[in-house]
Structures are given as structure tokens and as C-alpha cells.
């Protein structure tokens, strides 16, 4: 479920989620941290602030 949520956030393309994802990343396990980092990188590269 967590990975699906991260994918949904990524799919929005909304870079405003980056601070939330970075905060969340600090308290998660390694596998989820990696997915969160991937989402942050994607949003910073492809995302737009809406």
C-alpha cells in the first residue's frame, strides 16, 4: 500500500510533495526510503509546482 501511495504521488507530477516525501523518508525503512528518493528525484526533474 505504501508503494502504491508513493506511485500515486509521483503520478501527480506535483513538486509540492517534495518536502513531505523528504520528511517521510527520514523515518522509513531502507526499501521505502529508496522509493521515496526515487519519487523526489522524479518530481524535481519532471514535476511542476501547481
CSV table of C-alpha atoms in Angstrom, one decimal:
chain,number,residue,atom,x,y,z
A,1,UNK,CA,0.0,0.0,0.0
A,2,UNK,CA,2.8,2.4,0.8
A,3,UNK,CA,4.5,1.8,-2.5
A,4,UNK,CA,1.2,2.4,-4.3
A,5,UNK,CA,0.8,5.7,-2.4
A,6,UNK,CA,4.3,6.8,-3.5
A,7,UNK,CA,3.5,6.0,-7.1
A,8,UNK,CA,0.2,8.0,-6.9
A,9,UNK,CA,2.1,11.0,-5.5
A,10,UNK,CA,4.7,10.6,-8.3
A,11,UNK,CA,1.9,10.4,-10.8
A,12,UNK,CA,0.6,13.8,-9.8
A,13,UNK,CA,3.8,15.5,-11.0
A,14,UNK,CA,3.3,18.0,-8.2
A,15,UNK,CA,6.7,19.1,-6.8
A,16,UNK,CA,5.0,20.5,-3.7
A,17,UNK,CA,5.1,17.0,-2.3
A,18,UNK,CA,8.9,17.0,-2.1
A,19,UNK,CA,9.2,18.4,1.4
A,20,UNK,CA,6.7,15.9,2.7
A,21,UNK,CA,8.4,13.0,1.0
A,22,UNK,CA,11.8,14.0,2.4
A,23,UNK,CA,10.4,14.2,5.9
A,24,UNK,CA,8.7,10.9,5.5
A,25,UNK,CA,12.0,9.4,4.1
A,26,UNK,CA,13.8,10.1,7.4
A,27,UNK,CA,11.6,7.7,9.4
A,28,UNK,CA,11.1,4.8,6.9
A,29,UNK,CA,12.9,1.5,6.2
A,30,UNK,CA,15.5,1.2,3.5
A,31,UNK,CA,13.2,-0.2,0.8
A,32,UNK,CA,10.7,2.6,1.3
A,33,UNK,CA,13.5,5.2,1.6
A,34,UNK,CA,14.7,4.2,-1.8
A,35,UNK,CA,11.3,4.5,-3.4
A,36,UNK,CA,10.8,7.9,-1.7
A,37,UNK,CA,14.1,9.1,-3.0
A,38,UNK,CA,13.2,8.0,-6.5
A,39,UNK,CA,9.9,9.9,-6.2
A,40,UNK,CA,11.7,13.0,-5.0
A,41,UNK,CA,14.2,12.9,-7.9
A,42,UNK,CA,11.4,12.4,-10.4
A,43,UNK,CA,9.3,15.3,-9.0
A,44,UNK,CA,12.3,17.6,-9.0
A,45,UNK,CA,13.1,16.7,-12.6
A,46,UNK,CA,9.7,16.3,-14.2
A,47,UNK,CA,7.3,17.8,-11.7
A,48,UNK,CA,5.8,21.2,-11.7
A,49,UNK,CA,4.5,23.3,-8.8
A,50,UNK,CA,0.8,23.5,-9.2
